[in-house]
């Protein structure tokens, strides 16, 4: 497997299906307990996280079914850049620049936070484009056992 084809896989359970839209509960796994990056992906919480994705084959799945959700590792890195790194660099860079311009610490901090808020608002406005760039792949899990 080449480096650009590596993927991140996680198991989940389908909790709702609305037409082509599927809601999946990603529950923390035992492997997540020892993972150093668990706080970054949000899986350090006991309740897990919910992802919503569109799949043209949504009709072939059912509520309560176990599935495997995967994404290319490069897409995960892109998501981390959008969500964590760019805002951090914006915040830190703006604080430093504004302090060098002679603004007080309070105003530098508030203006920097406002710029980060604007950045997140711009991300929100472009969410459809980003959703097309960073996509998840869903597949049936082999351990679907009904009792």
mmCIF file with all atom_site columns, N, CA, C and O in Angstrom, residues 39-87:
data_model
loop_
_atom_site.group_PDB
_atom_site.id
_atom_site.type_symbol
_atom_site.label_atom_id
_atom_site.label_alt_id
_atom_site.label_comp_id
_atom_site.label_asym_id
_atom_site.label_entity_id
_atom_site.label_seq_id
_atom_site.pdbx_PDB_ins_code
_atom_site.Cartn_x
_atom_site.Cartn_y
_atom_site.Cartn_z
_atom_site.occupancy
_atom_site.B_iso_or_equiv
_atom_site.pdbx_formal_charge
_atom_site.auth_seq_id
_atom_site.auth_comp_id
_atom_site.auth_asym_id
_atom_site.auth_atom_id
_atom_site.pdbx_PDB_model_num
ATOM 1   N N  . UNK A 1 39 ? -7.599  13.054 21.426 1.00 0.00 ? 39 UNK A N  1
ATOM 2   C CA . UNK A 1 39 ? -8.253  14.333 21.698 1.00 0.00 ? 39 UNK A CA 1
ATOM 3   C C  . UNK A 1 39 ? -8.403  15.156 20.424 1.00 0.00 ? 39 UNK A C  1
ATOM 4   O O  . UNK A 1 39 ? -9.304  15.971 20.323 1.00 0.00 ? 39 UNK A O  1
ATOM 5   N N  . UNK A 1 40 ? -7.554  14.929 19.448 1.00 0.00 ? 40 UNK A N  1
ATOM 6   C CA . UNK A 1 40 ? -7.636  15.658 18.186 1.00 0.00 ? 40 UNK A CA 1
ATOM 7   C C  . UNK A 1 40 ? -8.819  15.180 17.370 1.00 0.00 ? 40 UNK A C  1
ATOM 8   O O  . UNK A 1 40 ? -9.556  15.963 16.794 1.00 0.00 ? 40 UNK A O  1
ATOM 9   N N  . UNK A 1 41 ? -9.056  13.873 17.332 1.00 0.00 ? 41 UNK A N  1
ATOM 10  C CA . UNK A 1 41 ? -10.159 13.365 16.512 1.00 0.00 ? 41 UNK A CA 1
ATOM 11  C C  . UNK A 1 41 ? -11.483 13.406 17.247 1.00 0.00 ? 41 UNK A C  1
ATOM 12  O O  . UNK A 1 41 ? -12.528 13.164 16.656 1.00 0.00 ? 41 UNK A O  1
ATOM 13  N N  . UNK A 1 42 ? -11.475 13.711 18.544 1.00 0.00 ? 42 UNK A N  1
ATOM 14  C CA . UNK A 1 42 ? -12.716 13.821 19.291 1.00 0.00 ? 42 UNK A CA 1
ATOM 15  C C  . UNK A 1 42 ? -13.213 12.513 19.865 1.00 0.00 ? 42 UNK A C  1
ATOM 16  O O  . UNK A 1 42 ? -14.292 12.441 20.416 1.00 0.00 ? 42 UNK A O  1
ATOM 17  N N  . UNK A 1 43 ? -12.430 11.460 19.755 1.00 0.00 ? 43 UNK A N  1
ATOM 18  C CA . UNK A 1 43 ? -12.885 10.161 20.222 1.00 0.00 ? 43 UNK A CA 1
ATOM 19  C C  . UNK A 1 43 ? -12.496 9.892  21.672 1.00 0.00 ? 43 UNK A C  1
ATOM 20  O O  . UNK A 1 43 ? -12.693 8.800  22.166 1.00 0.00 ? 43 UNK A O  1
ATOM 21  N N  . UNK A 1 44 ? -11.972 10.880 22.368 1.00 0.00 ? 44 UNK A N  1
ATOM 22  C CA . UNK A 1 44 ? -11.623 10.680 23.774 1.00 0.00 ? 44 UNK A CA 1
ATOM 23  C C  . UNK A 1 44 ? -12.837 10.808 24.675 1.00 0.00 ? 44 UNK A C  1
ATOM 24  O O  . UNK A 1 44 ? -12.783 10.518 25.848 1.00 0.00 ? 44 UNK A O  1
ATOM 25  N N  . UNK A 1 45 ? -13.959 11.224 24.135 1.00 0.00 ? 45 UNK A N  1
ATOM 26  C CA . UNK A 1 45 ? -15.171 11.354 24.926 1.00 0.00 ? 45 UNK A CA 1
ATOM 27  C C  . UNK A 1 45 ? -15.830 9.994  25.069 1.00 0.00 ? 45 UNK A C  1
ATOM 28  O O  . UNK A 1 45 ? -15.742 9.145  24.199 1.00 0.00 ? 45 UNK A O  1
ATOM 29  N N  . UNK A 1 46 ? -16.507 9.765  26.179 1.00 0.00 ? 46 UNK A N  1
ATOM 30  C CA . UNK A 1 46 ? -17.163 8.491  26.406 1.00 0.00 ? 46 UNK A CA 1
ATOM 31  C C  . UNK A 1 46 ? -18.318 8.252  25.442 1.00 0.00 ? 46 UNK A C  1
ATOM 32  O O  . UNK A 1 46 ? -18.618 7.122  25.094 1.00 0.00 ? 46 UNK A O  1
ATOM 33  N N  . UNK A 1 47 ? -18.969 9.308  25.014 1.00 0.00 ? 47 UNK A N  1
ATOM 34  C CA . UNK A 1 47 ? -20.157 9.147  24.179 1.00 0.00 ? 47 UNK A CA 1
ATOM 35  C C  . UNK A 1 47 ? -19.838 8.975  22.702 1.00 0.00 ? 47 UNK A C  1
ATOM 36  O O  . UNK A 1 47 ? -20.707 8.634  21.923 1.00 0.00 ? 47 UNK A O  1
ATOM 37  N N  . UNK A 1 48 ? -18.611 9.223  22.280 1.00 0.00 ? 48 UNK A N  1
ATOM 38  C CA . UNK A 1 48 ? -18.263 9.126  20.875 1.00 0.00 ? 48 UNK A CA 1
ATOM 39  C C  . UNK A 1 48 ? -18.671 10.371 20.123 1.00 0.00 ? 48 UNK A C  1
ATOM 40  O O  . UNK A 1 48 ? -18.926 11.416 20.705 1.00 0.00 ? 48 UNK A O  1
ATOM 41  N N  . UNK A 1 49 ? -18.763 10.262 18.799 1.00 0.00 ? 49 UNK A N  1
ATOM 42  C CA . UNK A 1 49 ? -19.168 11.403 17.994 1.00 0.00 ? 49 UNK A CA 1
ATOM 43  C C  . UNK A 1 49 ? -20.064 10.925 16.859 1.00 0.00 ? 49 UNK A C  1
ATOM 44  O O  . UNK A 1 49 ? -20.043 9.763  16.478 1.00 0.00 ? 49 UNK A O  1
ATOM 45  N N  . UNK A 1 50 ? -20.837 11.837 16.320 1.00 0.00 ? 50 UNK A N  1
ATOM 46  C CA . UNK A 1 50 ? -21.758 11.510 15.238 1.00 0.00 ? 50 UNK A CA 1
ATOM 47  C C  . UNK A 1 50 ? -21.263 12.183 13.973 1.00 0.00 ? 50 UNK A C  1
ATOM 48  O O  . UNK A 1 50 ? -20.932 13.366 13.983 1.00 0.00 ? 50 UNK A O  1
ATOM 49  N N  . UNK A 1 51 ? -21.194 11.407 12.900 1.00 0.00 ? 51 UNK A N  1
ATOM 50  C CA . UNK A 1 51 ? -20.880 11.999 11.604 1.00 0.00 ? 51 UNK A CA 1
ATOM 51  C C  . UNK A 1 51 ? -22.090 11.806 10.698 1.00 0.00 ? 51 UNK A C  1
ATOM 52  O O  . UNK A 1 51 ? -22.838 10.841 10.826 1.00 0.00 ? 51 UNK A O  1
ATOM 53  N N  . UNK A 1 52 ? -22.266 12.744 9.810  1.00 0.00 ? 52 UNK A N  1
ATOM 54  C CA . UNK A 1 52 ? -23.363 12.699 8.855  1.00 0.00 ? 52 UNK A CA 1
ATOM 55  C C  . UNK A 1 52 ? -22.751 12.709 7.464  1.00 0.00 ? 52 UNK A C  1
ATOM 56  O O  . UNK A 1 52 ? -21.912 13.556 7.154  1.00 0.00 ? 52 UNK A O  1
ATOM 57  N N  . UNK A 1 53 ? -23.139 11.722 6.654  1.00 0.00 ? 53 UNK A N  1
ATOM 58  C CA . UNK A 1 53 ? -22.598 11.671 5.310  1.00 0.00 ? 53 UNK A CA 1
ATOM 59  C C  . UNK A 1 53 ? -23.669 11.258 4.321  1.00 0.00 ? 53 UNK A C  1
ATOM 60  O O  . UNK A 1 53 ? -24.670 10.647 4.681  1.00 0.00 ? 53 UNK A O  1
ATOM 61  N N  . UNK A 1 54 ? -23.452 11.615 3.082  1.00 0.00 ? 54 UNK A N  1
ATOM 62  C CA . UNK A 1 54 ? -24.363 11.243 2.007  1.00 0.00 ? 54 UNK A CA 1
ATOM 63  C C  . UNK A 1 54 ? -23.772 10.072 1.249  1.00 0.00 ? 54 UNK A C  1
ATOM 64  O O  . UNK A 1 54 ? -22.570 10.051 0.956  1.00 0.00 ? 54 UNK A O  1
ATOM 65  N N  . UNK A 1 55 ? -24.612 9.095  0.944  1.00 0.00 ? 55 UNK A N  1
ATOM 66  C CA . UNK A 1 55 ? -24.189 7.905  0.209  1.00 0.00 ? 55 UNK A CA 1
ATOM 67  C C  . UNK A 1 55 ? -25.336 7.510  -0.713 1.00 0.00 ? 55 UNK A C  1
ATOM 68  O O  . UNK A 1 55 ? -26.474 7.352  -0.264 1.00 0.00 ? 55 UNK A O  1
ATOM 69  N N  . UNK A 1 56 ? -25.036 7.340  -1.993 1.00 0.00 ? 56 UNK A N  1
ATOM 70  C CA . UNK A 1 56 ? -26.090 6.985  -2.939 1.00 0.00 ? 56 UNK A CA 1
ATOM 71  C C  . UNK A 1 56 ? -26.641 5.589  -2.667 1.00 0.00 ? 56 UNK A C  1
ATOM 72  O O  . UNK A 1 56 ? -27.727 5.256  -3.114 1.00 0.00 ? 56 UNK A O  1
ATOM 73  N N  . UNK A 1 57 ? -25.906 4.790  -1.894 1.00 0.00 ? 57 UNK A N  1
ATOM 74  C CA . UNK A 1 57 ? -26.342 3.440  -1.554 1.00 0.00 ? 57 UNK A CA 1
ATOM 75  C C  . UNK A 1 57 ? -26.942 3.371  -0.150 1.00 0.00 ? 57 UNK A C  1
ATOM 76  O O  . UNK A 1 57 ? -26.943 2.319  0.470  1.00 0.00 ? 57 UNK A O  1
ATOM 77  N N  . UNK A 1 58 ? -27.450 4.483  0.350  1.00 0.00 ? 58 UNK A N  1
ATOM 78  C CA . UNK A 1 58 ? -27.981 4.530  1.715  1.00 0.00 ? 58 UNK A CA 1
ATOM 79  C C  . UNK A 1 58 ? -29.107 3.529  1.924  1.00 0.00 ? 58 UNK A C  1
ATOM 80  O O  . UNK A 1 58 ? -29.291 2.999  3.016  1.00 0.00 ? 58 UNK A O  1
ATOM 81  N N  . UNK A 1 59 ? -29.860 3.236  0.880  1.00 0.00 ? 59 UNK A N  1
ATOM 82  C CA . UNK A 1 59 ? -30.967 2.296  0.994  1.00 0.00 ? 59 UNK A CA 1
ATOM 83  C C  . UNK A 1 59 ? -30.536 0.873  1.294  1.00 0.00 ? 59 UNK A C  1
ATOM 84  O O  . UNK A 1 59 ? -31.330 0.060  1.766  1.00 0.00 ? 59 UNK A O  1
ATOM 85  N N  . UNK A 1 60 ? -29.258 0.552  1.061  1.00 0.00 ? 60 UNK A N  1
ATOM 86  C CA . UNK A 1 60 ? -28.780 -0.807 1.325  1.00 0.00 ? 60 UNK A CA 1
ATOM 87  C C  . UNK A 1 60 ? -28.345 -0.989 2.778  1.00 0.00 ? 60 UNK A C  1
ATOM 88  O O  . UNK A 1 60 ? -27.957 -2.086 3.166  1.00 0.00 ? 60 UNK A O  1
ATOM 89  N N  . UNK A 1 61 ? -28.414 0.080  3.572  1.00 0.00 ? 61 UNK A N  1
ATOM 90  C CA . UNK A 1 61 ? -28.064 0.007  4.979  1.00 0.00 ? 61 UNK A CA 1
ATOM 91  C C  . UNK A 1 61 ? -29.325 0.104  5.823  1.00 0.00 ? 61 UNK A C  1
ATOM 92  O O  . UNK A 1 61 ? -30.360 0.562  5.361  1.00 0.00 ? 61 UNK A O  1
ATOM 93  N N  . UNK A 1 62 ? -29.227 -0.308 7.077  1.00 0.00 ? 62 UNK A N  1
ATOM 94  C CA . UNK A 1 62 ? -30.371 -0.212 7.976  1.00 0.00 ? 62 UNK A CA 1
ATOM 95  C C  . UNK A 1 62 ? -29.926 0.377  9.312  1.00 0.00 ? 62 UNK A C  1
ATOM 96  O O  . UNK A 1 62 ? -28.757 0.269  9.698  1.00 0.00 ? 62 UNK A O  1
ATOM 97  N N  . UNK A 1 63 ? -30.868 0.986  10.005 1.00 0.00 ? 63 UNK A N  1
ATOM 98  C CA . UNK A 1 63 ? -30.588 1.572  11.312 1.00 0.00 ? 63 UNK A CA 1
ATOM 99  C C  . UNK A 1 63 ? -30.151 0.469  12.269 1.00 0.00 ? 63 UNK A C  1
ATOM 100 O O  . UNK A 1 63 ? -30.741 -0.603 12.311 1.00 0.00 ? 63 UNK A O  1
ATOM 101 N N  . UNK A 1 64 ? -29.097 0.729  13.030 1.00 0.00 ? 64 UNK A N  1
ATOM 102 C CA . UNK A 1 64 ? -28.561 -0.244 13.977 1.00 0.00 ? 64 UNK A CA 1
ATOM 103 C C  . UNK A 1 64 ? -27.448 -1.096 13.404 1.00 0.00 ? 64 UNK A C  1
ATOM 104 O O  . UNK A 1 64 ? -26.795 -1.849 14.128 1.00 0.00 ? 64 UNK A O  1
ATOM 105 N N  . UNK A 1 65 ? -27.208 -0.986 12.116 1.00 0.00 ? 65 UNK A N  1
ATOM 106 C CA . UNK A 1 65 ? -26.181 -1.792 11.461 1.00 0.00 ? 65 UNK A CA 1
ATOM 107 C C  . UNK A 1 65 ? -24.786 -1.256 11.771 1.00 0.00 ? 65 UNK A C  1
ATOM 108 O O  . UNK A 1 65 ? -24.556 -0.054 11.799 1.00 0.00 ? 65 UNK A O  1
ATOM 109 N N  . UNK A 1 66 ? -23.849 -2.183 12.011 1.00 0.00 ? 66 UNK A N  1
ATOM 110 C CA . UNK A 1 66 ? -22.454 -1.807 12.215 1.00 0.00 ? 66 UNK A CA 1
ATOM 111 C C  . UNK A 1 66 ? -21.800 -1.589 10.860 1.00 0.00 ? 66 UNK A C  1
ATOM 112 O O  . UNK A 1 66 ? -21.985 -2.375 9.929  1.00 0.00 ? 66 UNK A O  1
ATOM 113 N N  . UNK A 1 67 ? -21.032 -0.510 10.750 1.00 0.00 ? 67 UNK A N  1
ATOM 114 C CA . UNK A 1 67 ? -20.355 -0.178 9.501  1.00 0.00 ? 67 UNK A CA 1
ATOM 115 C C  . UNK A 1 67 ? -18.920 0.248  9.789  1.00 0.00 ? 67 UNK A C  1
ATOM 116 O O  . UNK A 1 67 ? -18.553 0.527  10.932 1.00 0.00 ? 67 UNK A O  1
ATOM 117 N N  . UNK A 1 68 ? -18.136 0.291  8.740  1.00 0.00 ? 68 UNK A N  1
ATOM 118 C CA . UNK A 1 68 ? -16.772 0.796  8.827  1.00 0.00 ? 68 UNK A CA 1
ATOM 119 C C  . UNK A 1 68 ? -16.718 2.090  8.030  1.00 0.00 ? 68 UNK A C  1
ATOM 120 O O  . UNK A 1 68 ? -17.132 2.132  6.873  1.00 0.00 ? 68 UNK A O  1
ATOM 121 N N  . UNK A 1 69 ? -16.247 3.142  8.666  1.00 0.00 ? 69 UNK A N  1
ATOM 122 C CA . UNK A 1 69 ? -16.120 4.447  8.016  1.00 0.00 ? 69 UNK A CA 1
ATOM 123 C C  . UNK A 1 69 ? -14.636 4.708  7.836  1.00 0.00 ? 69 UNK A C  1
ATOM 124 O O  . UNK A 1 69 ? -13.845 4.556  8.769  1.00 0.00 ? 69 UNK A O  1
ATOM 125 N N  . UNK A 1 70 ? -14.253 5.088  6.629  1.00 0.00 ? 70 UNK A N  1
ATOM 126 C CA . UNK A 1 70 ? -12.837 5.347  6.376  1.00 0.00 ? 70 UNK A CA 1
ATOM 127 C C  . UNK A 1 70 ? -12.666 6.613  5.560  1.00 0.00 ? 70 UNK A C  1
ATOM 128 O O  . UNK A 1 70 ? -13.598 7.089  4.907  1.00 0.00 ? 70 UNK A O  1
ATOM 129 N N  . UNK A 1 71 ? -11.481 7.145  5.630  1.00 0.00 ? 71 UNK A N  1
ATOM 130 C CA . UNK A 1 71 ? -11.095 8.293  4.815  1.00 0.00 ? 71 UNK A CA 1
ATOM 131 C C  . UNK A 1 71 ? -9.601  8.210  4.573  1.00 0.00 ? 71 UNK A C  1
ATOM 132 O O  . UNK A 1 71 ? -8.872  7.591  5.357  1.00 0.00 ? 71 UNK A O  1
ATOM 133 N N  . UNK A 1 72 ? -9.154  8.788  3.474  1.00 0.00 ? 72 UNK A N  1
ATOM 134 C CA . UNK A 1 72 ? -7.728  8.797  3.179  1.00 0.00 ? 72 UNK A CA 1
ATOM 135 C C  . UNK A 1 72 ? -7.009  9.600  4.251  1.00 0.00 ? 72 UNK A C  1
ATOM 136 O O  . UNK A 1 72 ? -7.507  10.611 4.725  1.00 0.00 ? 72 UNK A O  1
ATOM 137 N N  . UNK A 1 73 ? -5.836  9.138  4.622  1.00 0.00 ? 73 UNK A N  1
ATOM 138 C CA . UNK A 1 73 ? -5.062  9.809  5.664  1.00 0.00 ? 73 UNK A CA 1
ATOM 139 C C  . UNK A 1 73 ? -4.754  11.250 5.266  1.00 0.00 ? 73 UNK A C  1
ATOM 140 O O  . UNK A 1 73 ? -4.789  12.148 6.100  1.00 0.00 ? 73 UNK A O  1
ATOM 141 N N  . UNK A 1 74 ? -4.507  11.495 3.994  1.00 0.00 ? 74 UNK A N  1
ATOM 142 C CA . UNK A 1 74 ? -4.207  12.857 3.543  1.00 0.00 ? 74 UNK A CA 1
ATOM 143 C C  . UNK A 1 74 ? -5.405  13.782 3.754  1.00 0.00 ? 74 UNK A C  1
ATOM 144 O O  . UNK A 1 74 ? -5.234  14.961 4.041  1.00 0.00 ? 74 UNK A O  1
ATOM 145 N N  . UNK A 1 75 ? -6.621  13.246 3.625  1.00 0.00 ? 75 UNK A N  1
ATOM 146 C CA . UNK A 1 75 ? -7.814  14.064 3.868  1.00 0.00 ? 75 UNK A CA 1
ATOM 147 C C  . UNK A 1 75 ? -7.947  14.391 5.348  1.00 0.00 ? 75 UNK A C  1
ATOM 148 O O  . UNK A 1 75 ? -8.392  15.473 5.708  1.00 0.00 ? 75 UNK A O  1
ATOM 149 N N  . UNK A 1 76 ? -7.567  13.464 6.207  1.00 0.00 ? 76 UNK A N  1
ATOM 150 C CA . UNK A 1 76 ? -7.589  13.718 7.640  1.00 0.00 ? 76 UNK A CA 1
ATOM 151 C C  . UNK A 1 76 ? -6.617  14.824 8.013  1.00 0.00 ? 76 UNK A C  1
ATOM 152 O O  . UNK A 1 76 ? -6.933  15.694 8.835  1.00 0.00 ? 76 UNK A O  1
ATOM 153 N N  . UNK A 1 77 ? -5.458  14.814 7.389  1.00 0.00 ? 77 UNK A N  1
ATOM 154 C CA . UNK A 1 77 ? -4.473  15.867 7.645  1.00 0.00 ? 77 UNK A CA 1
ATOM 155 C C  . UNK A 1 77 ? -4.979  17.219 7.149  1.00 0.00 ? 77 UNK A C  1
ATOM 156 O O  . UNK A 1 77 ? -4.774  18.242 7.801  1.00 0.00 ? 77 UNK A O  1
ATOM 157 N N  . UNK A 1 78 ? -5.675  17.212 6.016  1.00 0.00 ? 78 UNK A N  1
ATOM 158 C CA . UNK A 1 78 ? -6.248  18.459 5.489  1.00 0.00 ? 78 UNK A CA 1
ATOM 159 C C  . UNK A 1 78 ? -7.303  18.996 6.453  1.00 0.00 ? 78 UNK A C  1
ATOM 160 O O  . UNK A 1 78 ? -7.366  20.198 6.721  1.00 0.00 ? 78 UNK A O  1
ATOM 161 N N  . UNK A 1 79 ? -8.123  18.109 7.007  1.00 0.00 ? 79 UNK A N  1
ATOM 162 C CA . UNK A 1 79 ? -9.152  18.527 7.962  1.00 0.00 ? 79 UNK A CA 1
ATOM 163 C C  . UNK A 1 79 ? -8.517  19.121 9.217  1.00 0.00 ? 79 UNK A C  1
ATOM 164 O O  . UNK A 1 79 ? -8.984  20.139 9.731  1.00 0.00 ? 79 UNK A O  1
ATOM 165 N N  . UNK A 1 80 ? -7.448  18.512 9.704  1.00 0.00 ? 80 UNK A N  1
ATOM 166 C CA . UNK A 1 80 ? -6.752  19.035 10.879 1.00 0.00 ? 80 UNK A CA 1
ATOM 167 C C  . UNK A 1 80 ? -6.176  20.415 10.573 1.00 0.00 ? 80 UNK A C  1
ATOM 168 O O  . UNK A 1 80 ? -6.233  21.314 11.414 1.00 0.00 ? 80 UNK A O  1
ATOM 169 N N  . UNK A 1 81 ? -5.682  20.604 9.370  1.00 0.00 ? 81 UNK A N  1
ATOM 170 C CA . UNK A 1 81 ? -5.161  21.924 8.988  1.00 0.00 ? 81 UNK A CA 1
ATOM 171 C C  . UNK A 1 81 ? -6.275  22.973 9.025  1.00 0.00 ? 81 UNK A C  1
ATOM 172 O O  . UNK A 1 81 ? -6.093  24.051 9.580  1.00 0.00 ? 81 UNK A O  1
ATOM 173 N N  . UNK A 1 82 ? -7.421  22.646 8.418  1.00 0.00 ? 82 UNK A N  1
ATOM 174 C CA . UNK A 1 82 ? -8.541  23.596 8.380  1.00 0.00 ? 82 UNK A CA 1
ATOM 175 C C  . UNK A 1 82 ? -9.066  23.921 9.772  1.00 0.00 ? 82 UNK A C  1
ATOM 176 O O  . UNK A 1 82 ? -9.401  25.060 10.068 1.00 0.00 ? 82 UNK A O  1
ATOM 177 N N  . UNK A 1 83 ? -9.183  22.906 10.617 1.00 0.00 ? 83 UNK A N  1
ATOM 178 C CA . UNK A 1 83 ? -9.875  23.070 11.896 1.00 0.00 ? 83 UNK A CA 1
ATOM 179 C C  . UNK A 1 83 ? -8.971  23.559 13.019 1.00 0.00 ? 83 UNK A C  1
ATOM 180 O O  . UNK A 1 83 ? -9.406  24.332 13.869 1.00 0.00 ? 83 UNK A O  1
ATOM 181 N N  . UNK A 1 84 ? -7.707  23.139 13.022 1.00 0.00 ? 84 UNK A N  1
ATOM 182 C CA . UNK A 1 84 ? -6.833  23.456 14.155 1.00 0.00 ? 84 UNK A CA 1
ATOM 183 C C  . UNK A 1 84 ? -5.640  24.341 13.804 1.00 0.00 ? 84 UNK A C  1
ATOM 184 O O  . UNK A 1 84 ? -5.397  25.338 14.476 1.00 0.00 ? 84 UNK A O  1
ATOM 185 N N  . UNK A 1 85 ? -4.906  23.984 12.770 1.00 0.00 ? 85 UNK A N  1
ATOM 186 C CA . UNK A 1 85 ? -3.642  24.669 12.505 1.00 0.00 ? 85 UNK A CA 1
ATOM 187 C C  . UNK A 1 85 ? -3.824  26.098 11.981 1.00 0.00 ? 85 UNK A C  1
ATOM 188 O O  . UNK A 1 85 ? -3.192  27.023 12.479 1.00 0.00 ? 85 UNK A O  1
ATOM 189 N N  . UNK A 1 86 ? -4.665  26.285 10.967 1.00 0.00 ? 86 UNK A N  1
ATOM 190 C CA . UNK A 1 86 ? -4.854  27.626 10.405 1.00 0.00 ? 86 UNK A CA 1
ATOM 191 C C  . UNK A 1 86 ? -5.392  28.600 11.457 1.00 0.00 ? 86 UNK A C  1
ATOM 192 O O  . UNK A 1 86 ? -4.849  29.703 11.610 1.00 0.00 ? 86 UNK A O  1
ATOM 193 N N  . UNK A 1 87 ? -6.424  28.221 12.233 1.00 0.00 ? 87 UNK A N  1
ATOM 194 C CA . UNK A 1 87 ? -6.886  29.165 13.270 1.00 0.00 ? 87 UNK A CA 1
ATOM 195 C C  . UNK A 1 87 ? -5.817  29.481 14.313 1.00 0.00 ? 87 UNK A C  1
ATOM 196 O O  . UNK A 1 87 ? -5.697  30.621 14.756 1.00 0.00 ? 87 UNK A O  1
#
